[in-house]
Amino acid sequence: MATIKITQTGSPIRRTSDQRATLVGLGLNKMHKTVEINDTPEVRGMIRKVAHMLNVEG
């Protein structure tokens, strides 16, 4: 299965609680942390919700 590399570039400070929870669900909790996860429609939806705080590769 294909994977996506996601880096958190924005701070969750002053964001809604659901956006913070989405970052945690993606495995991100600190600035400039990078995770590599499987590319699924569910993950794509989570990325779309907080795209303004992420850098996506692949």
A tleap script that builds the chain and sets N, CA, C and O, in Angstrom:
source leaprc.protein.ff14SB
mol = sequence {
  NMET ALA THR ILE LYS ILE THR GLN THR GLY
  SER PRO ILE ARG ARG THR SER ASP GLN ARG
  ALA THR LEU VAL GLY LEU GLY LEU ASN LYS
  MET HIE LYS THR VAL GLU ILE ASN ASP THR
  PRO GLU VAL ARG GLY MET ILE ARG LYS VAL
  ALA HIE MET LEU ASN VAL GLU CGLY
}
set mol.1.N position { 0.837 -1.183 0.000 }
set mol.1.CA position { 0.000 0.000 0.000 }
set mol.1.C position { 0.880 1.244 0.000 }
set mol.1.O position { 1.950 1.252 0.610 }
set mol.2.N position { 0.440 2.277 -0.671 }
set mol.2.CA position { 1.190 3.530 -0.750 }
set mol.2.C position { 1.182 4.254 0.598 }
set mol.2.O position { 0.253 4.114 1.393 }
set mol.3.N position { 2.228 5.019 0.828 }
set mol.3.CA position { 2.319 5.782 2.065 }
set mol.3.C position { 2.456 7.266 1.758 }
set mol.3.O position { 2.854 7.658 0.660 }
set mol.4.N position { 2.122 8.070 2.739 }
set mol.4.CA position { 2.218 9.525 2.647 }
set mol.4.C position { 3.091 10.007 3.789 }
set mol.4.O position { 2.973 9.529 4.918 }
set mol.5.N position { 3.972 10.958 3.492 }
set mol.5.CA position { 4.802 11.573 4.526 }
set mol.5.C position { 4.192 12.924 4.863 }
set mol.5.O position { 4.033 13.777 3.989 }
set mol.6.N position { 3.848 13.119 6.140 }
set mol.6.CA position { 3.180 14.334 6.595 }
set mol.6.C position { 4.047 15.006 7.654 }
set mol.6.O position { 4.525 14.359 8.586 }
set mol.7.N position { 4.242 16.314 7.496 }
set mol.7.CA position { 4.989 17.103 8.463 }
set mol.7.C position { 4.095 18.205 9.003 }
set mol.7.O position { 3.443 18.915 8.238 }
set mol.8.N position { 4.064 18.347 10.315 }
set mol.8.CA position { 3.270 19.412 10.929 }
set mol.8.C position { 4.049 20.716 10.848 }
set mol.8.O position { 5.166 20.806 11.358 }
set mol.9.N position { 3.466 21.726 10.209 }
set mol.9.CA position { 4.133 23.016 10.057 }
set mol.9.C position { 3.418 24.134 10.802 }
set mol.9.O position { 3.971 25.223 10.952 }
set mol.10.N position { 2.214 23.889 11.264 }
set mol.10.CA position { 1.457 24.902 11.979 }
set mol.10.C position { 1.186 24.497 13.411 }
set mol.10.O position { 1.156 23.313 13.747 }
set mol.11.N position { 0.991 25.493 14.245 }
set mol.11.CA position { 0.745 25.247 15.654 }
set mol.11.C position { -0.745 25.016 15.927 }
set mol.11.O position { -1.589 25.675 15.320 }
set mol.12.N position { -1.078 24.092 16.828 }
set mol.12.CA position { -2.481 23.871 17.190 }
set mol.12.C position { -3.005 24.883 18.204 }
set mol.12.O position { -4.158 24.798 18.625 }
set mol.13.N position { -2.162 25.842 18.598 }
set mol.13.CA position { -2.608 26.852 19.547 }
set mol.13.C position { -3.696 27.702 18.898 }
set mol.13.O position { -3.571 28.095 17.738 }
set mol.14.N position { -4.755 27.984 19.639 }
set mol.14.CA position { -5.917 28.750 19.184 }
set mol.14.C position { -6.653 28.078 18.026 }
set mol.14.O position { -7.252 28.765 17.199 }
set mol.15.N position { -6.617 26.762 17.954 }
set mol.15.CA position { -7.392 25.984 16.990 }
set mol.15.C position { -8.515 25.287 17.728 }
set mol.15.O position { -8.481 25.152 18.951 }
set mol.16.N position { -9.505 24.850 16.981 }
set mol.16.CA position { -10.629 24.163 17.610 }
set mol.16.C position { -10.186 22.792 18.123 }
set mol.16.O position { -9.181 22.238 17.676 }
set mol.17.N position { -10.946 22.269 19.054 }
set mol.17.CA position { -10.588 20.988 19.669 }
set mol.17.C position { -10.641 19.845 18.660 }
set mol.17.O position { -9.870 18.893 18.778 }
set mol.18.N position { -11.532 19.915 17.673 }
set mol.18.CA position { -11.579 18.839 16.682 }
set mol.18.C position { -10.355 18.863 15.768 }
set mol.18.O position { -9.911 17.809 15.314 }
set mol.19.N position { -9.804 20.037 15.491 }
set mol.19.CA position { -8.576 20.104 14.692 }
set mol.19.C position { -7.391 19.562 15.490 }
set mol.19.O position { -6.529 18.880 14.936 }
set mol.20.N position { -7.346 19.857 16.765 }
set mol.20.CA position { -6.282 19.308 17.616 }
set mol.20.C position { -6.377 17.788 17.667 }
set mol.20.O position { -5.366 17.091 17.580 }
set mol.21.N position { -7.596 17.283 17.809 }
set mol.21.CA position { -7.800 15.836 17.874 }
set mol.21.C position { -7.417 15.172 16.552 }
set mol.21.O position { -6.912 14.049 16.548 }
set mol.22.N position { -7.650 15.844 15.446 }
set mol.22.CA position { -7.276 15.306 14.142 }
set mol.22.C position { -5.764 15.188 14.031 }
set mol.22.O position { -5.262 14.190 13.514 }
set mol.23.N position { -5.032 16.185 14.505 }
set mol.23.CA position { -3.567 16.107 14.494 }
set mol.23.C position { -3.081 14.932 15.331 }
set mol.23.O position { -2.176 14.207 14.917 }
set mol.24.N position { -3.668 14.741 16.497 }
set mol.24.CA position { -3.287 13.622 17.358 }
set mol.24.C position { -3.618 12.301 16.662 }
set mol.24.O position { -2.844 11.347 16.740 }
set mol.25.N position { -4.757 12.246 15.985 }
set mol.25.CA position { -5.141 11.048 15.253 }
set mol.25.C position { -4.181 10.714 14.131 }
set mol.25.O position { -3.998 9.545 13.792 }
set mol.26.N position { -3.568 11.731 13.555 }
set mol.26.CA position { -2.567 11.515 12.516 }
set mol.26.C position { -1.193 11.179 13.091 }
set mol.26.O position { -0.270 10.857 12.344 }
set mol.27.N position { -1.055 11.253 14.402 }
set mol.27.CA position { 0.210 10.947 15.045 }
set mol.27.C position { 1.119 12.152 15.179 }
set mol.27.O position { 2.323 12.004 15.390 }
set mol.28.N position { 0.553 13.346 15.059 }
set mol.28.CA position { 1.330 14.580 15.152 }
set mol.28.C position { 0.969 15.310 16.439 }
set mol.28.O position { -0.207 15.427 16.784 }
set mol.29.N position { 1.977 15.799 17.144 }
set mol.29.CA position { 1.701 16.560 18.353 }
set mol.29.C position { 2.719 17.662 18.594 }
set mol.29.O position { 2.571 18.434 19.541 }
set mol.30.N position { 3.751 17.754 17.758 }
set mol.30.CA position { 4.769 18.784 17.920 }
set mol.30.C position { 5.101 19.380 16.558 }
set mol.30.O position { 4.980 18.718 15.528 }
set mol.31.N position { 5.514 20.622 16.573 }
set mol.31.CA position { 5.903 21.300 15.341 }
set mol.31.C position { 7.071 20.564 14.678 }
set mol.31.O position { 7.984 20.094 15.357 }
set mol.32.N position { 7.032 20.469 13.366 }
set mol.32.CA position { 8.082 19.886 12.522 }
set mol.32.C position { 8.264 18.388 12.732 }
set mol.32.O position { 9.287 17.829 12.335 }
set mol.33.N position { 7.294 17.735 13.347 }
set mol.33.CA position { 7.331 16.282 13.469 }
set mol.33.C position { 6.819 15.682 12.159 }
set mol.33.O position { 5.868 16.193 11.567 }
set mol.34.N position { 7.445 14.614 11.717 }
set mol.34.CA position { 7.072 13.960 10.467 }
set mol.34.C position { 6.652 12.527 10.755 }
set mol.34.O position { 7.300 11.818 11.524 }
set mol.35.N position { 5.551 12.110 10.123 }
set mol.35.CA position { 5.097 10.729 10.218 }
set mol.35.C position { 4.848 10.208 8.808 }
set mol.35.O position { 4.580 10.977 7.885 }
set mol.36.N position { 4.940 8.908 8.661 }
set mol.36.CA position { 4.658 8.256 7.389 }
set mol.36.C position { 3.531 7.260 7.640 }
set mol.36.O position { 3.691 6.307 8.403 }
set mol.37.N position { 2.391 7.489 6.992 }
set mol.37.CA position { 1.216 6.651 7.218 }
set mol.37.C position { 0.646 6.182 5.889 }
set mol.37.O position { 0.945 6.745 4.836 }
set mol.38.N position { -0.184 5.137 5.953 }
set mol.38.CA position { -0.796 4.588 4.746 }
set mol.38.C position { -1.775 5.572 4.128 }
set mol.38.O position { -2.479 6.295 4.832 }
set mol.39.N position { -1.809 5.587 2.817 }
set mol.39.CA position { -2.695 6.474 2.066 }
set mol.39.C position { -4.066 5.816 1.924 }
set mol.39.O position { -4.259 4.947 1.074 }
set mol.40.N position { -5.017 6.237 2.766 }
set mol.40.CA position { -6.382 5.722 2.703 }
set mol.40.C position { -7.333 6.905 2.572 }
set mol.40.O position { -6.942 8.035 2.863 }
set mol.41.N position { -8.557 6.678 2.148 }
set mol.41.CA position { -9.524 7.778 2.068 }
set mol.41.C position { -9.785 8.444 3.414 }
set mol.41.O position { -10.029 9.650 3.469 }
set mol.42.N position { -9.737 7.676 4.496 }
set mol.42.CA position { -9.952 8.242 5.823 }
set mol.42.C position { -8.832 9.206 6.188 }
set mol.42.O position { -9.082 10.284 6.727 }
set mol.43.N position { -7.609 8.818 5.895 }
set mol.43.CA position { -6.455 9.672 6.186 }
set mol.43.C position { -6.502 10.922 5.313 }
set mol.43.O position { -6.192 12.017 5.783 }
set mol.44.N position { -6.885 10.769 4.056 }
set mol.44.CA position { -6.996 11.929 3.165 }
set mol.44.C position { -8.011 12.938 3.703 }
set mol.44.O position { -7.796 14.146 3.605 }
set mol.45.N position { -9.106 12.452 4.264 }
set mol.45.CA position { -10.096 13.342 4.855 }
set mol.45.C position { -9.554 14.071 6.066 }
set mol.45.O position { -9.837 15.253 6.260 }
set mol.46.N position { -8.779 13.380 6.878 }
set mol.46.CA position { -8.164 14.022 8.040 }
set mol.46.C position { -7.158 15.083 7.602 }
set mol.46.O position { -7.079 16.157 8.199 }
set mol.47.N position { -6.394 14.779 6.563 }
set mol.47.CA position { -5.426 15.740 6.041 }
set mol.47.C position { -6.142 16.972 5.505 }
set mol.47.O position { -5.689 18.097 5.717 }
set mol.48.N position { -7.240 16.767 4.822 }
set mol.48.CA position { -8.000 17.895 4.258 }
set mol.48.C position { -8.523 18.817 5.357 }
set mol.48.O position { -8.616 20.030 5.168 }
set mol.49.N position { -8.860 18.239 6.493 }
set mol.49.CA position { -9.414 19.030 7.598 }
set mol.49.C position { -8.386 19.969 8.219 }
set mol.49.O position { -8.734 21.062 8.668 }
set mol.50.N position { -7.130 19.551 8.247 }
set mol.50.CA position { -6.080 20.375 8.863 }
set mol.50.C position { -4.954 20.678 7.870 }
set mol.50.O position { -3.797 20.811 8.268 }
set mol.51.N position { -5.286 20.788 6.591 }
set mol.51.CA position { -4.289 20.983 5.537 }
set mol.51.C position { -3.500 22.288 5.729 }
set mol.51.O position { -2.355 22.391 5.288 }
set mol.52.N position { -4.108 23.270 6.379 }
set mol.52.CA position { -3.429 24.548 6.587 }
set mol.52.C position { -2.300 24.450 7.614 }
set mol.52.O position { -1.529 25.397 7.775 }
set mol.53.N position { -2.194 23.323 8.306 }
set mol.53.CA position { -1.144 23.129 9.306 }
set mol.53.C position { -0.171 22.028 8.915 }
set mol.53.O position { 0.675 21.652 9.727 }
set mol.54.N position { -0.262 21.495 7.689 }
set mol.54.CA position { 0.536 20.350 7.283 }
set mol.54.C position { 1.285 20.600 5.992 }
set mol.54.O position { 0.912 21.453 5.186 }
set mol.55.N position { 2.357 19.833 5.813 }
set mol.55.CA position { 3.065 19.739 4.557 }
set mol.55.C position { 3.025 18.262 4.165 }
set mol.55.O position { 3.507 17.408 4.909 }
set mol.56.N position { 2.449 17.958 2.995 }
set mol.56.CA position { 2.233 16.576 2.586 }
set mol.56.C position { 3.138 16.260 1.396 }
set mol.56.O position { 3.213 17.025 0.434 }
set mol.57.N position { 3.823 15.117 1.480 }
set mol.57.CA position { 4.679 14.644 0.397 }
set mol.57.C position { 4.247 13.235 0.011 }
set mol.57.O position { 3.927 12.408 0.865 }
set mol.58.N position { 4.245 12.988 -1.272 }
set mol.58.CA position { 3.976 11.641 -1.764 }
set mol.58.C position { 2.547 11.375 -1.858 }
set mol.58.O position { 2.148 10.281 -2.257 }
savepdb mol mol.pdb
quit
